Short mmCIF file of C-alpha atoms and ligand atoms in Angstrom, two decimals:
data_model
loop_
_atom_site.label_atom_id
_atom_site.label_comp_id
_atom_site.label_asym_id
_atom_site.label_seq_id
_atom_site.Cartn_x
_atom_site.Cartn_y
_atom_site.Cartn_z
CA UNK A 22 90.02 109.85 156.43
CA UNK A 23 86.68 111.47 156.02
CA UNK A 24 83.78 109.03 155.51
CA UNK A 25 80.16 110.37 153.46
CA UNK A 26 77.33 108.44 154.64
CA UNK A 27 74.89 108.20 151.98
CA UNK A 28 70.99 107.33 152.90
CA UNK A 29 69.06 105.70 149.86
CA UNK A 30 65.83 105.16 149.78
CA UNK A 31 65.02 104.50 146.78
CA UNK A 32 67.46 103.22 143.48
CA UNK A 33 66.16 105.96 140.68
CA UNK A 34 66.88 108.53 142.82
CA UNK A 35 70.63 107.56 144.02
CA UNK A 36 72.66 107.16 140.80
CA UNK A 37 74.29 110.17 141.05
CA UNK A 38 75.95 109.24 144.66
CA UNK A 39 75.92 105.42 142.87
CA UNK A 40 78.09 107.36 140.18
CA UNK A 41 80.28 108.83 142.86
CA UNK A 42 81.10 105.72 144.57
CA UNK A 43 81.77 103.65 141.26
CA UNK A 44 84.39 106.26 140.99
CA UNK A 45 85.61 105.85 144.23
CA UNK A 46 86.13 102.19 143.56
CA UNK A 47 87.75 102.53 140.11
CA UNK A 48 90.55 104.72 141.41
CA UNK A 49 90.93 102.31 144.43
CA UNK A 50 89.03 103.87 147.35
CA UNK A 51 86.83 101.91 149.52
CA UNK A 52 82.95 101.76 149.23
CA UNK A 53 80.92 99.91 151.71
CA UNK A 54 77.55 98.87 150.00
CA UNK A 55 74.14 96.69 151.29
CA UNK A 56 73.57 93.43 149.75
CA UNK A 57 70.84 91.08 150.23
CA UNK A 58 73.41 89.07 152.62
CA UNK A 59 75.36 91.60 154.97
CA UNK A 60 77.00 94.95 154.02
CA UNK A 61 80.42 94.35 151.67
CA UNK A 62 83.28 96.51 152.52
CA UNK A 63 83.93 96.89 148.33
CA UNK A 64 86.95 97.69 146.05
CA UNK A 65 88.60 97.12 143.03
CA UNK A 66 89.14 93.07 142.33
CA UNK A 67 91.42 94.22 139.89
CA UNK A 68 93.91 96.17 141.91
CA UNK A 69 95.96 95.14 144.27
CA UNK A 70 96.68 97.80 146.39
CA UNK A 71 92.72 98.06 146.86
CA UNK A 72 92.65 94.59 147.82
CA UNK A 73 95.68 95.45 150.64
CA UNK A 74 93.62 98.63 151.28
CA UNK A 75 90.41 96.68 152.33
CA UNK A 76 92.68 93.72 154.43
CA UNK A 77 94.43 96.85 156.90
CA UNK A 78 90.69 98.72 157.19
CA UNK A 79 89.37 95.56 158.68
CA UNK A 80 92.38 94.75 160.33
CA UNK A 81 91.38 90.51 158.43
CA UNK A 82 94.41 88.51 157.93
CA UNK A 83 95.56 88.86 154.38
CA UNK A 84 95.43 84.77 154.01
CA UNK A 85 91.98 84.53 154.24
CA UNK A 86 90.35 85.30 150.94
CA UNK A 87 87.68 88.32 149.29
CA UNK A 88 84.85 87.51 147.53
CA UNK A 89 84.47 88.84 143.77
CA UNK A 90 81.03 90.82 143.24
CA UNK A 91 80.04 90.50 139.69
CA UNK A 92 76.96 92.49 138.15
CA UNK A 93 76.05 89.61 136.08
CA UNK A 94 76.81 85.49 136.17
CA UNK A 95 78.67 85.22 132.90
CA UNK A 96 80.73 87.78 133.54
CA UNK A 97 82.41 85.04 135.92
CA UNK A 98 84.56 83.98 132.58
CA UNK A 99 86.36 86.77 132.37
CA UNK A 100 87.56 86.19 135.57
CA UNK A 101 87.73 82.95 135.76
CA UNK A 102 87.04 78.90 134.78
CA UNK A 103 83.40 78.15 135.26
CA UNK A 104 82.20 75.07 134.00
CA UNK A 105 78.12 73.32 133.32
CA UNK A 106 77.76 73.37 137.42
CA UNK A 107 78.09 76.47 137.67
CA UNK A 108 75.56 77.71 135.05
CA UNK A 109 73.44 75.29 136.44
CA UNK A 110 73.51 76.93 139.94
CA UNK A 111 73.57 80.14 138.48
CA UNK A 112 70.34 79.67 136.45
CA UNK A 113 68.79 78.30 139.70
CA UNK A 114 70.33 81.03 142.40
CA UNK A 115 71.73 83.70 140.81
CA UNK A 116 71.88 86.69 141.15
CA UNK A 117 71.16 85.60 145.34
CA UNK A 118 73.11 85.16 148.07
CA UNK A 119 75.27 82.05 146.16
CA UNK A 120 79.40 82.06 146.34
CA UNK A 121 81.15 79.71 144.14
CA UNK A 122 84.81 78.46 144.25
CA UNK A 123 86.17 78.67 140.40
CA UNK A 124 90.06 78.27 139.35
CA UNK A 125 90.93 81.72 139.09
CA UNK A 126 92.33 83.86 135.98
CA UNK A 127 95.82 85.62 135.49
CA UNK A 128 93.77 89.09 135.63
CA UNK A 129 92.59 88.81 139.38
CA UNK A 130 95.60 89.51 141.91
CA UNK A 131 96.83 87.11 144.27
CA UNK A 132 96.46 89.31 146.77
CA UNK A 133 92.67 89.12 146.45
CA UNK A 134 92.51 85.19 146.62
CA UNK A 135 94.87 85.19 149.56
CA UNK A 136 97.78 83.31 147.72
CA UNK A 137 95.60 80.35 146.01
CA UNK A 138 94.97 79.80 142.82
CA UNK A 139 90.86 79.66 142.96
CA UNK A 140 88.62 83.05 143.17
CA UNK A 141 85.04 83.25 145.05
CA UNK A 142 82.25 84.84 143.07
CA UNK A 143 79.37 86.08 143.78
CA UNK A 144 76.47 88.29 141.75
CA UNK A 145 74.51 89.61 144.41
CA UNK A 146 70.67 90.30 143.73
CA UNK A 147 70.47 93.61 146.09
CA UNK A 148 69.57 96.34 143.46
CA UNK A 149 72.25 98.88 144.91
CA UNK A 150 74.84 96.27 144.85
CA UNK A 151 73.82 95.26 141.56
CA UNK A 152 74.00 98.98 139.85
CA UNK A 153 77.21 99.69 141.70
CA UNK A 154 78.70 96.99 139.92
CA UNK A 155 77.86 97.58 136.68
CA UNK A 156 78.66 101.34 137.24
CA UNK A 157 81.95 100.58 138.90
CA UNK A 158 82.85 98.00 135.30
CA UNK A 159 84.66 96.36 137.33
CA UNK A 160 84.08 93.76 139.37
CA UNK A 161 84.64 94.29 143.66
CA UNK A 162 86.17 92.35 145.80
CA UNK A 163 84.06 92.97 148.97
CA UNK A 164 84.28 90.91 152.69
CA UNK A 165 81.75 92.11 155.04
CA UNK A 166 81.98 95.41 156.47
CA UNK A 167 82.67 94.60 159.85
CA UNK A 168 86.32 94.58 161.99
CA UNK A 169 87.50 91.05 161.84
CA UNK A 170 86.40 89.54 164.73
CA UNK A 171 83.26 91.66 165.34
CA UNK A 172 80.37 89.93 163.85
CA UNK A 173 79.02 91.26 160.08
CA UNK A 174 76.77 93.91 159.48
CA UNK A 175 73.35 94.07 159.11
CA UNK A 176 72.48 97.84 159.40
CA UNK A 177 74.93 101.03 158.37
CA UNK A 178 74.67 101.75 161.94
CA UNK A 179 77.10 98.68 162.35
CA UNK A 180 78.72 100.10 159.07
CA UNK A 181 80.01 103.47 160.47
CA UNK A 182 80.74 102.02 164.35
CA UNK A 183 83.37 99.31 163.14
CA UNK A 184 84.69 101.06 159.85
CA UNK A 185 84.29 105.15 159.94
CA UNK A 186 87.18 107.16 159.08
CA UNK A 187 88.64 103.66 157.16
CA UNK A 188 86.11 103.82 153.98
CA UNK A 189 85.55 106.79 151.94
CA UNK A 190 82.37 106.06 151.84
CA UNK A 191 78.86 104.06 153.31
CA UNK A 192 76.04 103.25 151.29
CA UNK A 193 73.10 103.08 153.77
CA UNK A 194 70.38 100.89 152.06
CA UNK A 195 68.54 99.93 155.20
CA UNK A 196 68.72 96.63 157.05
CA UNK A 197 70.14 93.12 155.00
CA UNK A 198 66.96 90.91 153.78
CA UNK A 199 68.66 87.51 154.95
CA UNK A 200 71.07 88.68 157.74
CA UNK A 201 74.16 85.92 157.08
CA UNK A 202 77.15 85.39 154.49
CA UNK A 203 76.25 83.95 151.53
CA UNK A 204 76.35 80.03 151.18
CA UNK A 205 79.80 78.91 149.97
CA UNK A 206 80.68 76.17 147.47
CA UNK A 207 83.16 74.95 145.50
CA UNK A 208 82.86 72.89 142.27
CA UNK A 209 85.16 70.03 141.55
CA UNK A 210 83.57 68.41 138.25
CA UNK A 211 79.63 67.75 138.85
CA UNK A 212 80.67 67.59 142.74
CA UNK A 213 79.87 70.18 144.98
CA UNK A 214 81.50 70.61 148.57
CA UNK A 215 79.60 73.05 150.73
CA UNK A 216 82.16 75.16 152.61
CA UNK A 217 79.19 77.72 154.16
CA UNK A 218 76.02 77.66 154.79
CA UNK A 219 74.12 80.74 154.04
CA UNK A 220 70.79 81.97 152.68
CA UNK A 221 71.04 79.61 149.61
CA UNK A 222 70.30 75.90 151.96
CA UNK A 223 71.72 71.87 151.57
CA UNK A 224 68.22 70.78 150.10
CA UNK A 225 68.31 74.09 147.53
CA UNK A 226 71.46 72.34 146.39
CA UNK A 227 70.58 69.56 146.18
CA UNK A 228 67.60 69.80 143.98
CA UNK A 229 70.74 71.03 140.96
CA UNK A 230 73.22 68.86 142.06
CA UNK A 231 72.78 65.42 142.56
CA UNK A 232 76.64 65.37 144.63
CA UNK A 233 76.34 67.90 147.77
CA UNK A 234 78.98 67.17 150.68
CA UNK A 235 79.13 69.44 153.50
CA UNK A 236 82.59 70.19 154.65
CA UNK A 237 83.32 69.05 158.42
CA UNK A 238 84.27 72.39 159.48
CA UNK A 239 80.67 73.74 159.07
CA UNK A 240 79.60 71.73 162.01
CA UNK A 241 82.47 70.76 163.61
CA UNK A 242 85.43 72.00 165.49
CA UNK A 243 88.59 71.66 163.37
CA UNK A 244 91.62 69.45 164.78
CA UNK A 245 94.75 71.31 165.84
CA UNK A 246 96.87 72.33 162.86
CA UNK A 247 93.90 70.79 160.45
CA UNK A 248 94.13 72.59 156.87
CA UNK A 249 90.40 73.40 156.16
CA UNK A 250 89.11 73.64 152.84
CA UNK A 251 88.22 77.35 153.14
CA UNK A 252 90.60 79.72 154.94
CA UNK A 253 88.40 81.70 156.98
CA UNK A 254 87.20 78.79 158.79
CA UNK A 255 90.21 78.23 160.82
CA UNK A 256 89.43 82.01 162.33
CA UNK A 257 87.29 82.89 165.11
CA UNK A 258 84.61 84.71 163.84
CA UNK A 259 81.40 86.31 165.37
CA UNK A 260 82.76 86.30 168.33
CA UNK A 261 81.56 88.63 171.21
CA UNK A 262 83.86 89.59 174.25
CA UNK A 263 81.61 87.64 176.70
CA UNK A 264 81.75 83.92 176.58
CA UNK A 265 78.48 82.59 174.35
CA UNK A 266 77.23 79.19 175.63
CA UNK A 267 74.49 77.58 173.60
CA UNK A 268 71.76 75.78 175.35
CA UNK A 269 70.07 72.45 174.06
CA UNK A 270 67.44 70.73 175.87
CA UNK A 271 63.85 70.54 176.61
CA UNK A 272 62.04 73.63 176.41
CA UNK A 273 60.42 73.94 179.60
CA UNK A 274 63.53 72.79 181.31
CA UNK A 275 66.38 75.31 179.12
CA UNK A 276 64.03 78.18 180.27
CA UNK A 277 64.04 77.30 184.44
CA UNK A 278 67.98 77.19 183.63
CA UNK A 279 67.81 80.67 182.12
CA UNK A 280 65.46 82.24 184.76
CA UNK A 281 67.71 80.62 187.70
CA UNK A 282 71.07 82.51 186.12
CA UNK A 283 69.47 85.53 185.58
CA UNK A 284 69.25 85.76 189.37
CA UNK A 285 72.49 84.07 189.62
CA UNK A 286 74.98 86.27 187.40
CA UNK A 287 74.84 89.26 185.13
CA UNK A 288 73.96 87.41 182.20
CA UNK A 289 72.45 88.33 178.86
CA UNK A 290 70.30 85.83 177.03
CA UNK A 291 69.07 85.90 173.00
CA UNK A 292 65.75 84.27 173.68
CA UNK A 293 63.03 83.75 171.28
CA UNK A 294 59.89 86.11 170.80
CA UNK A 295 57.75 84.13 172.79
CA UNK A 296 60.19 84.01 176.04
CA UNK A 297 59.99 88.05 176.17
CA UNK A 298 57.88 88.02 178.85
CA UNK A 299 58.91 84.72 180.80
CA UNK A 300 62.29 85.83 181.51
CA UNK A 301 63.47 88.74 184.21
CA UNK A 302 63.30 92.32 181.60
CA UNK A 303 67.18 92.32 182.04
CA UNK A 304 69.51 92.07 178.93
CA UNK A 305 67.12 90.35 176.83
CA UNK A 306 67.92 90.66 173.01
CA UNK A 307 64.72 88.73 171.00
CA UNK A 308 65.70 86.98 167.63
CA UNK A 309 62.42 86.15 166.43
CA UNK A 310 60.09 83.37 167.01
CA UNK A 311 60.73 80.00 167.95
CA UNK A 312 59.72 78.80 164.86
CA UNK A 313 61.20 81.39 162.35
CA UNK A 314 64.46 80.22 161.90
CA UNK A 315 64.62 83.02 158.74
CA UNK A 316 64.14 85.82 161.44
CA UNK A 317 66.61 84.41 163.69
CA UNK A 318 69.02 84.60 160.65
CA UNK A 319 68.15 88.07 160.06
CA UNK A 320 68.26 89.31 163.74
CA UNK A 321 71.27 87.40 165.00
CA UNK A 322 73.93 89.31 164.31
CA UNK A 323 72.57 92.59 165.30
CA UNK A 324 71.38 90.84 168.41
CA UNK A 325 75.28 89.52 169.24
CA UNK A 326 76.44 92.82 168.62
CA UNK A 327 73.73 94.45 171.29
CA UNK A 328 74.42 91.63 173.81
CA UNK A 329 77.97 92.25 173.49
CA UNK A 330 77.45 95.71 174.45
CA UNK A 331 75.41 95.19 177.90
CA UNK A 332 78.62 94.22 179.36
CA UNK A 333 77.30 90.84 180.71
CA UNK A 334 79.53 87.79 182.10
CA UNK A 335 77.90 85.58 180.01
CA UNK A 336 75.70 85.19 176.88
CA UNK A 337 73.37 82.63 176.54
CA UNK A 338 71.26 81.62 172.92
CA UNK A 339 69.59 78.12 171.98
CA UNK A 340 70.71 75.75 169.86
CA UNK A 341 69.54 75.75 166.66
CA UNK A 342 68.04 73.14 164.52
CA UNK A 343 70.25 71.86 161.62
CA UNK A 344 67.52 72.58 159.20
CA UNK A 345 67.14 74.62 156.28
CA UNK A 346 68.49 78.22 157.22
CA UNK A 347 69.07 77.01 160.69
CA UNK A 348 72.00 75.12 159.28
CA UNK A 349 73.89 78.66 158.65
CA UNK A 350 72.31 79.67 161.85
CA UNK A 351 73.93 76.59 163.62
CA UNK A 352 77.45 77.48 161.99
CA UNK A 353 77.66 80.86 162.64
CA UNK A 354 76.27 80.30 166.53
CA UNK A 355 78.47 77.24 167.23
CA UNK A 356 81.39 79.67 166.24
CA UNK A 357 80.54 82.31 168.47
CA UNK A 358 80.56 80.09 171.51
CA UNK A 359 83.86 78.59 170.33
CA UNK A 360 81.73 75.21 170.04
CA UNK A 361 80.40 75.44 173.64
CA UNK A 362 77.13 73.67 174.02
CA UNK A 363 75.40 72.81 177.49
CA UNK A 364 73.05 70.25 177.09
CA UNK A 365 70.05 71.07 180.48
CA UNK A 366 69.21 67.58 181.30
CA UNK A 367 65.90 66.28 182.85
P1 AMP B 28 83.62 87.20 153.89
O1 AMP B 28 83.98 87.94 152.66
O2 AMP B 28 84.02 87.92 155.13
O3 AMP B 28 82.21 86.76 153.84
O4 AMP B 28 84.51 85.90 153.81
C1 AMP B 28 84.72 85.28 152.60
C2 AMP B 28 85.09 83.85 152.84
O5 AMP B 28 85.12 83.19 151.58
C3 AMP B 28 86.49 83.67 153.40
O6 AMP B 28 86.45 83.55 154.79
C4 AMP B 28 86.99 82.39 152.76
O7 AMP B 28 86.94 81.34 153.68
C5 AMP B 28 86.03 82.13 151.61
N1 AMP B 28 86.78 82.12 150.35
C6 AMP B 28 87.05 83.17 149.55
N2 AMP B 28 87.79 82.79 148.49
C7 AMP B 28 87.99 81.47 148.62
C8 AMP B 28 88.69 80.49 147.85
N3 AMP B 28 89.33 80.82 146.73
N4 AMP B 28 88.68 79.20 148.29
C9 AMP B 28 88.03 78.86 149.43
N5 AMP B 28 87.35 79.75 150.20
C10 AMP B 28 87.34 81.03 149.81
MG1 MG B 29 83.24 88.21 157.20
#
């Protein structure tokens, strides 16, 4: 299949190739699009064979669920059950970088939800996104653009290596404001369970809802034959073909560790800003300042995926804080490194 790559700089300028791909999507090709989150490999919700269509170009297990992209937050009913919660977290977060678990209608496929009988949906804020929608009229079912396994994109230069010649076409609208998934919850009553963390935090959720539980797989490694509350958790995601250990410890102390394997092995480390220039000049991928845990989020994927590709034995990162952002930092790092931590002692 060919694949058009399509550069937009600015909105006004694009609807005619916005126009193109809403066509693309209504007769159930495959549009890759930037959102505020990651890049969403898109089709039609409504269609089955789209839906089958976007689980064999990413090669993603067909259990493990697609988000629904809606233009606006009402138009959740026509899709689905939403109840006071989630107009209250849509008056609060949407359109952002928000998922929410609703029981689903008879109009989206089964196929889409993976077999259950609850549908994820999200209105996403990024003005490309948003127009495609509402051109498309229907709403798109969209994981991130990425091959399962690889970690999601964050630049349409990730876009065409994983996906060209699967997608008809690639909507190149620079690189993703936040950098992760959106933050997953579902909605049981005036409960809310988070399932991931993402760009909308705990505390953000907590100031609507005065219930917030965080489900033990966001943190934690699930038991053998566990049934987790979301399917994709049970998958390996992120992961690169080096082994990722994550380092926790003193400063000081984590970066004498890192300078004595660097003349010890072939390794490649994502250090902070401020280590740049501490650290041998060998496979060093910087994700931002120490401090900046919302530049970490944006640069970490894009730094995996470079790290990946110097070929080292071993990749190395910090441990992030559980804080804010950091929490959906924390998640998505932990699962790289298959839950390997080394703490550096004193
Ligand atoms: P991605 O589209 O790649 O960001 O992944 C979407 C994630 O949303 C999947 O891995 C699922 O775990 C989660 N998800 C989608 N639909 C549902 C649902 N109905 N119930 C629980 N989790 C869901
Ligand atoms: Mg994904």
């Amino acid at each position: 299949m060919h694949t058009e790559h399509i550069k937009i700089e600015r909105l006004e300028a694009a609807e005619t190739d916005l126009l193109r791909a809403a066509e693309i999507l209504r007769s159930g090709g495959l549009v890759v699009f930037p959102t505020e989150t990651v890049y969403g490999l898109g089709g039609n919700a409504l269609d089955a064979h789209a839906a089958e269509r976007i689980y064999a170009a990413k090669g993603r297990p067909s259990d493990n669920p697609l988000i629904i992209h809606v233009a606006f937050p009402e138009e959740a009913e026509r899709y689905a059950y939403p109840n006071k919660t989630y107009y209250r977290l849509a008056k609060a977060f949407m359109p952002g970088p928000l998922t929410v678990i609703l029981p689903k209608k008879e109009n989206i496929p089964t196929t889409v939800t993976g077999g259950l009988d609850s549908v994820a949906v999200r209105c996403p804020s990024h003005p490309v996104a948003h127009r495609l929608i509402e051109l498309a009229g229907v709403p798109i079912a969209a994981p991130s653009a990425n091959l399962s396994g690889k970690p999601s994109p964050t630049a349409a230069c990730h876009v065409a290596e994983d996906l060209d010649g699967r997608v008809q076409m690639i909507l190149d609208g620079g690189e993703s404001e936040i950098g992760l998934e959106s933050t997953i919850v579902k909605i049981d009553g005036d409960t809310l369970t988070l399932l991931r963390p993402g760009g909308i935090t705990y505390d953000a959720l907590c100031m609507v809802c005065d219930k917030v539980t965080v489900a033990p797989a966001v943190t934690h490694r699930l038991a053998e034959n566990e049934r987790p509350l979301s399917p994709g958790m049970k998958y390996r995601h992120y992961a690169p073909s080096a082994p990722v250990v994550l380092l926790d410890g003193d400063e000081k102390q984590v970066l004498a560790f890192l300078k004595a394997e660097q003349e010890r092995t072939s390794c490649a480390i994502l250090c902070y800003d401020e280590e740049l220039l501490r650290l041998a000049p060998v496979n060093l991928f910087p994700i931002g300042p120490k401090d900046d845990l919302a530049t970490q989020a944006k640069r970490l994927f894009s730094a995996l995926r470079e790290a990946d590709s110097a070929n080292a034995e071993m990749i190395y990162a910090h441990l992030p804080p559980m804080e804010g952002i950091g929490l959906a930092l924390y998640n998505r790092m932990i699962r790289a490194a298959a839950h390997t931590v080394k703490t550096i002692a004193q």
